[in-house]
CSV table of C-alpha atoms and ligand atoms in Angstrom, one decimal:
chain,number,residue,atom,x,y,z
A,1,MET,CA,38.4,34.4,144.2
A,2,ARG,CA,40.3,32.4,146.8
A,3,LEU,CA,38.2,31.7,149.9
A,4,GLY,CA,40.6,33.5,152.2
A,5,ASP,CA,40.4,36.7,150.2
A,6,ARG,CA,36.7,37.1,150.8
A,7,ASN,CA,37.5,38.0,154.4
A,8,LEU,CA,38.0,41.6,153.5
A,9,ASP,CA,34.3,42.3,153.0
A,10,THR,CA,31.8,43.1,155.7
A,11,ILE,CA,29.0,40.5,155.5
A,12,CYS,CA,25.4,40.4,156.6
A,13,ALA,CA,22.7,37.7,156.7
A,14,LEU,CA,19.5,36.6,158.4
A,15,SER,CA,20.7,34.1,161.1
A,16,THR,CA,17.3,32.9,162.2
A,17,ALA,CA,15.1,30.7,160.1
A,18,SER,CA,13.2,32.3,157.3
A,19,GLY,CA,9.4,32.9,157.7
A,20,HIS,CA,7.4,34.7,160.3
A,21,GLY,CA,8.4,34.5,164.0
A,22,GLY,CA,8.6,36.5,167.2
A,23,ILE,CA,11.9,38.0,166.3
A,24,ALA,CA,14.5,37.6,163.6
A,25,VAL,CA,18.2,38.1,164.1
A,26,ILE,CA,20.5,39.7,161.4
A,27,ARG,CA,24.2,39.3,161.8
A,28,VAL,CA,26.7,41.8,160.5
A,29,SER,CA,30.4,41.0,160.7
A,30,GLY,CA,33.6,42.6,159.4
A,31,GLY,CA,35.8,45.7,159.6
A,32,LYS,CA,32.9,48.0,158.6
A,33,ALA,CA,30.2,46.4,160.6
A,34,LEU,CA,29.6,49.3,162.9
A,35,GLU,CA,30.1,51.9,160.2
A,36,SER,CA,27.5,50.3,157.9
A,37,ALA,CA,25.0,49.6,160.6
A,38,ARG,CA,25.2,53.2,161.9
A,39,ASN,CA,23.7,54.4,158.6
A,40,LEU,CA,20.5,52.7,159.7
A,41,ALA,CA,21.0,52.8,163.5
A,42,ARG,CA,21.8,56.4,164.2
A,43,PHE,CA,21.1,55.9,167.8
A,44,LEU,CA,24.2,53.8,168.4
A,45,PRO,CA,26.8,55.7,170.5
A,46,GLU,CA,30.2,56.8,169.0
A,47,MET,CA,32.0,54.0,170.9
A,48,PRO,CA,29.6,51.2,171.8
A,49,HIS,CA,30.7,48.8,174.5
A,50,SER,CA,31.3,45.1,173.6
A,51,HIS,CA,28.6,42.7,174.7
A,52,GLN,CA,26.1,45.5,175.3
A,53,ILE,CA,22.7,45.8,173.9
A,54,TYR,CA,21.3,49.1,172.4
A,55,PHE,CA,17.6,49.8,171.7
A,56,GLY,CA,16.3,52.2,169.0
A,57,THR,CA,14.6,52.6,165.7
A,58,LEU,CA,16.3,51.8,162.4
A,59,LYS,CA,15.7,54.2,159.6
A,60,THR,CA,16.2,54.0,155.9
A,61,ARG,CA,18.4,56.5,154.1
A,62,ASP,CA,15.2,58.5,153.4
A,63,GLU,CA,14.5,58.8,157.1
A,64,GLU,CA,11.6,56.3,156.9
A,65,ASP,CA,11.2,54.1,160.0
A,66,LEU,CA,12.2,50.5,159.4
A,67,ASP,CA,11.6,48.8,162.8
A,68,GLU,CA,12.3,49.0,166.5
A,69,VAL,CA,15.3,46.8,167.2
A,70,LEU,CA,17.8,45.7,169.8
A,71,ILE,CA,21.4,45.7,168.6
A,72,SER,CA,24.1,43.6,170.4
A,73,TYR,CA,27.6,44.8,169.8
A,74,PHE,CA,30.7,42.6,169.9
A,75,ALA,CA,34.1,44.3,169.5
A,76,LYS,CA,36.8,42.9,167.2
A,77,GLY,CA,38.5,40.0,168.9
A,78,MET,CA,35.5,39.4,171.2
A,79,SER,CA,33.0,37.9,168.8
A,80,PHE,CA,32.2,34.6,167.3
A,81,THR,CA,33.9,35.5,164.0
A,82,GLY,CA,36.7,37.3,165.7
A,83,GLU,CA,35.7,40.4,163.7
A,84,GLU,CA,33.6,43.4,164.8
A,85,THR,CA,30.1,42.0,164.8
A,86,LEU,CA,26.6,43.4,165.4
A,87,GLU,CA,23.4,41.3,165.9
A,88,ILE,CA,20.2,43.1,165.1
A,89,SER,CA,17.1,41.6,166.6
A,90,CYS,CA,14.1,42.9,164.7
A,91,HIS,CA,10.5,41.8,164.5
A,92,GLY,CA,10.2,38.5,162.8
A,93,SER,CA,8.7,39.3,159.4
A,94,PRO,CA,10.6,38.4,156.2
A,95,GLN,CA,9.5,41.8,154.8
A,96,ILE,CA,11.2,43.7,157.7
A,97,SER,CA,14.4,41.6,157.8
A,98,GLY,CA,14.6,41.8,153.9
A,99,ARG,CA,14.4,45.6,154.0
A,100,ILE,CA,17.1,45.8,156.7
A,101,LEU,CA,19.4,43.6,154.7
A,102,ARG,CA,18.9,45.7,151.6
A,103,GLU,CA,19.7,48.8,153.6
A,104,LEU,CA,22.8,47.2,155.0
A,105,CYS,CA,24.0,46.1,151.5
A,106,ALA,CA,23.4,49.7,150.3
A,107,SER,CA,25.7,50.8,153.2
A,108,GLY,CA,28.7,48.8,152.2
A,109,CYS,CA,28.0,45.2,153.3
A,110,ARG,CA,27.5,42.2,151.1
A,111,ALA,CA,25.2,39.2,151.6
A,112,ALA,CA,27.1,36.4,153.4
A,113,GLU,CA,27.6,33.0,151.7
A,114,ARG,CA,26.8,29.7,153.3
A,115,GLY,CA,28.7,29.2,156.6
A,116,GLU,CA,30.7,32.3,156.1
A,117,PHE,CA,30.4,33.5,159.7
A,118,THR,CA,31.8,30.1,160.9
A,119,PHE,CA,34.3,30.1,158.1
A,120,ARG,CA,35.7,33.5,159.4
A,121,ALA,CA,35.7,32.1,163.0
A,122,PHE,CA,37.9,29.3,161.7
A,123,MET,CA,40.1,31.5,159.6
A,124,ASN,CA,40.6,33.9,162.6
A,125,GLY,CA,41.7,31.0,164.8
A,126,ASN,CA,38.6,31.1,167.1
A,127,MET,CA,38.1,27.4,166.5
A,128,ASP,CA,39.5,24.4,164.6
A,129,LEU,CA,37.8,22.7,161.7
A,130,ILE,CA,36.3,20.0,163.8
A,131,GLN,CA,34.7,22.6,166.0
A,132,ALA,CA,33.4,24.5,163.0
A,133,GLU,CA,31.8,21.3,161.7
A,134,SER,CA,30.3,20.5,165.1
A,135,ILE,CA,28.3,23.7,164.8
A,136,LEU,CA,26.7,22.2,161.6
A,137,SER,CA,26.0,18.9,163.4
A,138,LEU,CA,24.5,20.9,166.3
A,139,VAL,CA,22.2,22.9,164.0
A,140,GLN,CA,21.2,19.8,162.0
A,141,SER,CA,20.7,17.6,165.1
A,142,GLU,CA,17.4,15.9,165.5
A,143,ALA,CA,18.2,13.4,168.3
A,144,PRO,CA,19.1,14.6,171.8
A,145,LEU,CA,22.2,12.3,172.0
A,146,GLN,CA,23.4,13.6,168.6
A,147,ALA,CA,23.2,17.2,169.9
A,148,ALA,CA,25.0,16.2,173.1
A,149,GLN,CA,27.9,14.8,171.1
A,150,ALA,CA,28.0,17.8,168.8
A,151,LEU,CA,28.2,20.1,171.8
A,152,LYS,CA,31.1,18.0,173.2
A,153,GLN,CA,32.9,18.5,169.9
A,154,LEU,CA,32.2,22.2,169.9
A,155,LYS,CA,33.8,22.4,173.3
A,156,GLY,CA,36.9,20.8,171.9
A,157,GLY,CA,36.5,17.2,173.3
A,158,LEU,CA,37.3,15.4,170.0
A,159,SER,CA,40.0,18.0,169.0
A,160,GLU,CA,41.8,17.5,172.3
A,161,LYS,CA,42.0,13.8,171.7
A,162,ILE,CA,43.3,14.2,168.2
A,163,LEU,CA,45.7,16.9,169.3
A,164,LYS,CA,47.2,14.6,171.9
A,165,ILE,CA,47.6,11.8,169.3
A,166,GLU,CA,49.2,14.4,167.0
A,167,GLU,CA,51.6,15.6,169.7
A,168,GLN,CA,52.8,12.0,170.5
A,169,LEU,CA,53.1,11.1,166.8
A,170,ILE,CA,55.4,14.2,166.3
A,171,TRP,CA,57.4,13.1,169.3
A,172,CYS,CA,57.9,9.6,167.8
A,173,LEU,CA,58.7,11.0,164.4
A,174,ALA,CA,61.3,13.4,165.9
A,175,HIS,CA,63.0,10.5,167.7
A,176,LEU,CA,62.9,8.2,164.7
A,177,GLU,CA,64.5,10.9,162.6
A,178,ALA,CA,67.1,11.6,165.2
A,179,ASN,CA,67.9,7.9,165.3
A,180,ILE,CA,68.5,8.1,161.5
A,181,ASP,CA,70.8,11.1,161.9
A,182,PHE,CA,72.9,9.5,164.7
A,183,SER,CA,72.9,6.0,163.3
A,184,GLN,CA,76.5,6.4,162.1
A,185,GLU,CA,77.6,7.0,165.7
A,186,GLY,CA,75.6,4.0,166.9
A,187,LEU,CA,73.5,6.3,169.1
A,188,GLN,CA,69.7,6.1,169.6
A,189,SER,CA,67.7,9.0,170.9
A,190,ALA,CA,64.9,6.6,172.0
A,191,SER,CA,65.0,2.8,171.8
A,192,SER,CA,63.1,1.3,168.8
A,193,GLU,CA,61.2,-0.9,171.3
A,194,MET,CA,59.9,2.1,173.2
A,195,LEU,CA,58.9,3.9,170.0
A,196,LEU,CA,57.1,0.8,168.7
A,197,LEU,CA,55.2,0.6,172.0
A,198,GLN,CA,54.2,4.2,171.8
A,199,LEU,CA,53.1,3.9,168.2
A,200,ALA,CA,51.1,0.8,168.9
A,201,SER,CA,49.2,2.6,171.6
A,202,LEU,CA,48.5,5.5,169.3
A,203,GLU,CA,47.3,3.0,166.7
A,204,SER,CA,44.9,1.5,169.1
A,205,GLU,CA,43.6,4.9,170.2
A,206,LEU,CA,42.9,5.8,166.5
A,207,ALA,CA,41.3,2.4,165.9
A,208,ASP,CA,38.8,3.2,168.8
A,209,LEU,CA,38.0,6.5,167.3
A,210,VAL,CA,37.5,5.1,163.8
A,211,SER,CA,35.2,2.4,165.1
A,212,SER,CA,33.1,5.0,167.0
A,213,TYR,CA,31.8,6.2,163.6
A,214,LYS,CA,29.4,3.3,163.7
A,215,GLN,CA,27.8,4.8,166.8
A,216,GLY,CA,28.1,8.3,165.3
A,217,ARG,CA,26.1,7.2,162.3
A,218,ILE,CA,23.4,5.8,164.6
A,219,LEU,CA,23.3,9.2,166.4
A,220,ARG,CA,23.2,11.1,163.1
A,221,ASP,CA,20.9,9.0,160.9
A,222,GLY,CA,19.0,7.0,163.6
A,223,LEU,CA,18.2,3.3,163.6
A,224,THR,CA,15.8,1.4,161.4
A,225,VAL,CA,13.8,-1.4,162.9
A,226,THR,CA,11.9,-3.5,160.4
A,227,LEU,CA,8.9,-5.7,161.3
A,228,VAL,CA,8.8,-8.7,159.0
A,229,GLY,CA,7.2,-12.1,159.0
A,230,ALA,CA,4.5,-14.2,157.3
A,231,VAL,CA,1.1,-12.7,156.4
A,232,ASN,CA,-1.5,-12.0,159.1
A,233,VAL,CA,0.7,-12.5,162.1
A,234,GLY,CA,0.0,-8.9,163.3
A,235,LYS,CA,2.9,-6.9,162.1
A,236,SER,CA,0.8,-3.9,161.2
A,237,SER,CA,-1.1,-4.1,164.5
A,238,LEU,CA,2.3,-4.1,166.4
A,239,LEU,CA,3.5,-1.1,164.4
A,240,ASN,CA,0.4,0.8,165.4
A,241,LEU,CA,0.9,-0.3,169.0
A,242,ILE,CA,4.5,0.9,168.9
A,243,LEU,CA,3.7,4.3,167.3
A,244,GLY,CA,0.6,4.8,169.4
A,245,GLU,CA,-1.6,5.6,166.4
A,246,LYS,CA,-3.5,3.8,163.6
A,247,ARG,CA,-0.7,4.3,161.0
A,248,ALA,CA,-1.1,1.0,159.1
A,249,LEU,CA,-4.2,-0.8,157.8
A,250,VAL,CA,-5.1,-3.9,159.8
A,251,SER,CA,-7.5,-6.6,158.7
A,252,GLU,CA,-8.1,-10.3,159.1
A,253,ILE,CA,-7.4,-10.8,155.4
A,254,PRO,CA,-3.9,-12.2,154.8
A,255,GLY,CA,-1.9,-9.9,152.5
A,256,THR,CA,-3.4,-6.6,153.7
A,257,THR,CA,-0.1,-4.6,153.8
A,258,ARG,CA,1.4,-4.1,150.3
A,259,ASP,CA,3.7,-1.1,150.6
A,260,LEU,CA,6.1,-0.1,153.4
A,261,VAL,CA,4.5,1.9,156.2
A,262,ASP,CA,6.8,3.7,158.7
A,263,GLY,CA,6.9,6.1,161.7
A,264,GLU,CA,9.5,7.5,164.0
A,265,LEU,CA,10.1,7.6,167.7
A,266,PHE,CA,13.0,8.8,169.9
A,267,ILE,CA,14.3,6.0,172.2
A,268,SER,CA,17.2,6.6,174.6
A,269,GLY,CA,17.9,9.8,172.8
A,270,VAL,CA,18.2,8.2,169.4
A,271,LYS,CA,15.8,8.5,166.4
A,272,VAL,CA,14.3,5.1,165.6
A,273,ARG,CA,12.3,4.5,162.4
A,274,PHE,CA,10.0,1.5,162.5
A,275,VAL,CA,9.0,0.0,159.2
A,276,ASP,CA,6.0,-2.3,158.6
A,277,THR,CA,6.3,-4.6,155.6
A,278,ALA,CA,4.1,-6.8,153.5
A,279,GLY,CA,3.8,-10.3,154.9
A,280,VAL,CA,5.8,-12.9,153.0
A,281,ARG,CA,4.0,-15.8,151.3
A,282,GLU,CA,3.8,-17.5,147.9
A,283,SER,CA,1.6,-15.3,145.9
A,284,GLN,CA,0.5,-15.0,142.2
A,285,ASP,CA,-0.8,-11.5,142.7
A,286,PRO,CA,1.6,-9.1,140.9
A,287,VAL,CA,1.0,-6.2,143.3
A,288,GLU,CA,1.5,-8.4,146.4
A,289,LYS,CA,4.6,-9.8,144.8
A,290,LEU,CA,6.0,-6.3,144.4
A,291,GLY,CA,5.2,-5.6,148.0
A,292,ILE,CA,7.0,-8.8,149.1
A,293,GLU,CA,10.0,-7.6,147.0
A,294,ARG,CA,10.0,-4.3,148.9
A,295,SER,CA,9.9,-6.2,152.2
A,296,ARG,CA,13.1,-8.0,151.2
A,297,SER,CA,14.9,-4.7,150.4
A,298,ALA,CA,13.6,-3.1,153.6
A,299,LEU,CA,15.1,-6.0,155.5
A,300,ALA,CA,18.5,-5.4,153.9
A,301,ASP,CA,18.4,-1.7,155.0
A,302,SER,CA,17.5,-2.4,158.6
A,303,ASP,CA,19.7,-2.2,161.7
A,304,LEU,CA,17.4,-4.4,163.8
A,305,VAL,CA,14.7,-6.9,162.6
A,306,PHE,CA,11.6,-7.8,164.6
A,307,PHE,CA,10.6,-11.2,163.1
A,308,ILE,CA,7.0,-11.6,164.1
A,309,PHE,CA,5.1,-14.9,164.2
A,310,ASP,CA,1.7,-16.0,165.4
A,311,LEU,CA,2.2,-17.7,168.8
A,312,SER,CA,-1.1,-19.6,168.5
A,313,LEU,CA,0.2,-21.3,165.4
A,314,GLY,CA,3.8,-21.6,166.4
A,315,LEU,CA,6.9,-21.1,164.3
A,316,SER,CA,6.5,-23.0,161.0
A,317,GLU,CA,9.4,-24.7,159.2
A,318,ASN,CA,9.1,-22.0,156.5
A,319,GLU,CA,9.4,-19.2,159.1
A,320,LYS,CA,12.4,-20.9,160.7
A,321,LYS,CA,14.0,-20.8,157.2
A,322,MET,CA,13.2,-17.1,156.9
A,323,VAL,CA,14.8,-16.3,160.3
A,324,ALA,CA,17.9,-18.3,159.4
A,325,GLY,CA,18.3,-16.2,156.2
A,326,ILE,CA,18.3,-12.9,158.1
A,327,THR,CA,21.8,-11.5,158.5
A,328,GLN,CA,21.0,-8.4,160.5
A,329,SER,CA,20.5,-8.4,164.3
A,330,CYS,CA,17.1,-10.2,164.6
A,331,LEU,CA,14.7,-10.7,167.4
A,332,VAL,CA,12.0,-13.4,167.0
A,333,ILE,CA,8.8,-12.2,168.6
A,334,GLY,CA,5.6,-14.2,169.1
A,335,ASN,CA,2.4,-12.2,168.8
A,336,LYS,CA,-1.2,-13.0,169.7
A,337,SER,CA,-0.1,-14.2,173.1
A,338,ASP,CA,-3.8,-13.9,174.1
A,339,GLN,CA,-4.7,-16.8,171.9
A,340,ALA,CA,-1.7,-19.0,172.7
A,341,GLN,CA,-1.3,-21.9,175.2
A,342,ILE,CA,2.5,-21.8,175.2
A,343,ARG,CA,4.3,-18.5,175.6
A,344,ASP,CA,8.0,-19.0,175.6
A,345,GLY,CA,10.5,-16.5,174.2
A,346,ILE,CA,9.6,-12.9,173.7
A,347,ASN,CA,5.8,-12.8,173.5
A,348,VAL,CA,3.3,-9.9,173.1
A,349,CYS,CA,-0.3,-9.2,172.3
A,350,ALA,CA,-1.0,-6.3,169.9
A,351,PHE,CA,-4.2,-5.6,171.9
A,352,HIS,CA,-2.4,-5.1,175.2
A,353,PRO,CA,-1.2,-1.5,175.5
A,354,GLU,CA,1.3,-2.4,178.2
A,355,ASP,CA,3.1,-4.7,175.8
A,356,ARG,CA,4.4,-1.6,173.9
A,357,ASN,CA,7.0,-1.3,176.6
A,358,ILE,CA,8.3,-4.8,175.9
A,359,LEU,CA,8.9,-3.8,172.3
A,360,LEU,CA,10.5,-0.4,173.1
A,361,GLY,CA,12.6,-2.1,175.8
A,362,LEU,CA,14.1,-4.4,173.1
A,363,VAL,CA,15.2,-1.4,171.0
A,364,GLU,CA,16.5,0.3,174.1
A,365,LYS,CA,18.6,-2.7,175.0
A,366,HIS,CA,20.0,-2.8,171.4
A,367,ILE,CA,20.9,0.9,171.6
A,368,ASP,CA,22.5,0.6,175.1
A,369,ALA,CA,24.8,-2.1,173.8
A,370,PHE,CA,26.5,0.6,171.7
A,371,LYS,CA,27.4,2.5,174.9
A,372,ILE,CA,27.1,5.8,173.0
A,373,GLU,CA,26.8,8.1,176.0
A,374,ASP,CA,30.2,7.2,177.6
A,375,GLN,CA,32.5,8.2,174.8
A,376,SER,CA,33.5,10.6,172.1
A,377,VAL,CA,32.1,9.4,168.8
A,378,LEU,CA,32.8,10.5,165.2
A,379,LEU,CA,29.7,12.1,163.6
A,380,ASN,CA,31.3,13.3,160.4
A,381,SER,CA,32.3,11.3,157.3
A,382,ARG,CA,35.2,13.6,156.6
A,383,HIS,CA,36.7,12.9,160.1
A,384,PHE,CA,36.1,9.2,159.6
A,385,GLU,CA,37.8,9.0,156.2
A,386,LEU,CA,40.9,10.9,157.4
A,387,LEU,CA,41.3,9.2,160.7
A,388,ASN,CA,40.8,5.8,159.0
A,389,ALA,CA,43.5,6.7,156.5
A,390,SER,CA,45.8,7.8,159.4
A,391,HIS,CA,45.1,4.7,161.3
A,392,HIS,CA,46.0,2.5,158.3
A,393,LEU,CA,49.3,4.3,157.8
A,394,LEU,CA,50.2,4.0,161.5
A,395,LYS,CA,49.3,0.3,161.5
A,396,GLN,CA,51.5,-0.1,158.5
A,397,ALA,CA,54.4,1.8,160.2
A,398,CYS,CA,54.1,-0.5,163.2
A,399,LEU,CA,54.2,-3.6,161.0
A,400,GLU,CA,57.3,-2.2,159.2
A,401,MET,CA,59.0,-1.5,162.4
A,402,ARG,CA,58.4,-5.1,163.6
A,403,GLU,CA,59.8,-6.4,160.3
A,404,GLY,CA,62.9,-4.2,160.6
A,405,VAL,CA,62.1,-2.1,157.5
A,406,SER,CA,64.4,0.9,157.1
A,407,GLU,CA,63.6,3.8,159.4
A,408,ASP,CA,63.4,6.2,156.4
A,409,LEU,CA,60.4,4.3,155.0
A,410,ILE,CA,58.7,4.1,158.4
A,411,CYS,CA,59.1,7.9,158.8
A,412,LEU,CA,57.4,8.4,155.4
A,413,SER,CA,54.3,6.4,156.5
A,414,LEU,CA,54.3,8.3,159.9
A,415,ARG,CA,54.6,11.7,158.2
A,416,GLU,CA,51.6,10.8,156.0
A,417,ALA,CA,49.6,9.6,159.1
A,418,LEU,CA,50.4,12.9,160.7
A,419,GLU,CA,49.2,14.9,157.7
A,420,ARG,CA,45.9,13.2,157.8
A,421,LEU,CA,45.5,14.1,161.5
A,422,GLN,CA,46.3,17.7,160.7
A,423,GLU,CA,43.8,17.8,157.9
A,424,VAL,CA,41.0,16.7,160.3
A,425,LEU,CA,41.9,19.5,162.7
A,426,GLY,CA,42.2,22.0,159.8
A,427,LYS,CA,45.9,22.7,160.5
A,428,ARG,CA,46.4,21.7,156.9
A,429,TYR,CA,43.8,22.7,154.4
A,430,ASP,CA,43.3,24.0,150.9
A,431,ASP,CA,40.3,25.7,149.2
A,432,GLU,CA,38.9,22.4,148.1
A,433,ILE,CA,38.7,21.1,151.7
A,434,LEU,CA,37.1,24.3,153.0
A,435,GLU,CA,34.6,24.5,150.1
A,436,ARG,CA,33.6,20.9,150.9
A,437,VAL,CA,33.1,21.7,154.6
A,438,PHE,CA,31.3,25.0,154.4
A,439,LYS,CA,29.0,24.4,151.5
A,440,GLU,CA,27.0,22.2,153.8
A,441,PHE,CA,26.2,25.1,156.0
A,442,CYS,CA,23.1,27.3,155.8
A,443,ILE,CA,23.4,31.1,155.1
A,444,GLY,CA,23.6,33.1,158.3
A,445,LYS,CA,25.7,30.5,160.2
B,501,LIG,N1,-6.1,-12.1,169.0
B,501,LIG,C1,-5.2,-11.4,168.4
B,501,LIG,N2,-5.4,-10.9,167.2
B,501,LIG,C2,-4.5,-10.1,166.6
B,501,LIG,C3,-3.3,-9.7,167.4
B,501,LIG,N3,-2.6,-8.9,166.6
B,501,LIG,C4,-3.2,-8.8,165.4
B,501,LIG,N4,-4.4,-9.5,165.4
B,501,LIG,C5,-5.3,-9.7,164.3
B,501,LIG,O1,-4.7,-10.4,163.3
B,501,LIG,C6,-5.2,-9.9,162.0
B,501,LIG,C7,-4.0,-9.5,161.1
B,501,LIG,O2,-3.4,-8.4,161.7
B,501,LIG,P1,-2.4,-7.4,160.9
B,501,LIG,O3,-1.9,-6.5,161.9
B,501,LIG,O4,-3.2,-6.9,159.7
B,501,LIG,O5,-1.4,-8.5,160.4
B,501,LIG,P2,-0.2,-8.3,159.4
B,501,LIG,O6,0.9,-9.2,159.9
B,501,LIG,O7,0.1,-6.9,159.2
B,501,LIG,O8,-0.8,-8.9,158.1
B,501,LIG,P3,-0.4,-8.7,156.5
B,501,LIG,O9,-0.3,-7.2,156.3
B,501,LIG,O10,-1.5,-9.3,155.8
B,501,LIG,O11,0.9,-9.4,156.3
B,501,LIG,C8,-6.2,-8.8,162.3
B,501,LIG,O12,-7.5,-9.3,162.3
B,501,LIG,C9,-5.8,-8.4,163.7
B,501,LIG,O13,-6.8,-7.8,164.5
B,501,LIG,C10,-3.2,-10.2,168.7
B,501,LIG,O14,-2.2,-9.9,169.4
B,501,LIG,N5,-4.2,-11.0,169.2
B,502,LIG,MG1,0.1,-5.7,157.6
């Protein structure tokens, strides 16, 4: 069945998380929402008012009491999906919500599929595809800044930006095409220089959006900070200081940590995962060798590296070589400052609780450098892929214009760039695109 054809049914689903809770909310949406619900909720008035709440007892078809509930009613055209919708707030037991759903299905509804409520909101023009996807980002958000960005997108911030680019691109295309049509008469509807200027500015706007995906990924997936260094320098002690708990084993025996040990914190609204690794040294012990191998691969996966050394011993030639080989952002941190005579550079002592702030401050500075809060960032790989493609096409069109390539060819690139923009917004779509977007959703959303 085509996705669009499913819209004829009235659907129902549990919209709150499954399990026991104070209340559970069941959503019913579609042309027969009221009619179906009335089979259970006979207390509903003939003509309920939109955005009003009705209290009463749901009954089975055999007149058995199901639960005392509140029903919020949303008239067609005034709901999230755009269809007539009811939200039934019942007591939060899976047994109760399960029975209500079964009764609804026996009264003409069918169980909703993943994201089907949001899908209908999109199909009924209540939101564009970016906004629909932002709901998923919002529901899945873990970090406060990620939620803030998703909310911005739900309110249409990102869509507005892309719509503006789309509008200007259409304007440029129209003038370029007009120039082709009137070229015989030697007329130009807009000068090529002006069009090039305009297209170059659109290209730079798109480039900014595309590059913001780097920040978006940090918001979505968080940052990984890895503590590496030689054996016994205090990496595990510092991990414990950072996390505020005894997560990793600490001992005076070099080579204590064998496997990766990690923990998470939120810093500046971003999820940060700290990873402690096995100290690096020449070793014949096969298990220790495996641990050191893991340290190396953890290093490759990290966004920021804390290279720890023992201040009382100083940075050895071997350690200097290790630092030089690190390609990620790396901060060299001297530990055991309590035992050191000289304390230059970043220095801490794992036994001083106040030094935790020094370490967290380093991560905070790293995050602040991305200036995430000030701008609209891409959170979604689909948006990134399409905007990236659109940007490349626009860049190519600008290049062709500078080289004096025929306007027909330039128009081809621009039209393709425009199509990618329209796919991001969901102005152009097919079942495959929609399947890909909505399969990520949970049921009831
Ligand atoms: N004086 C002093 N001792 C420290 C400090 N930090 C750690 N130590 C001690 O140094 C020893 C090694 O600490 P760990 O945290 O296990 O060091 P590590 O780098 O994880 O060691 P490996 O896992 O073997 O690579 C322990 O005896 C710690 O108590 C510090 O700031 N000052
Ligand atoms: Mg250790």
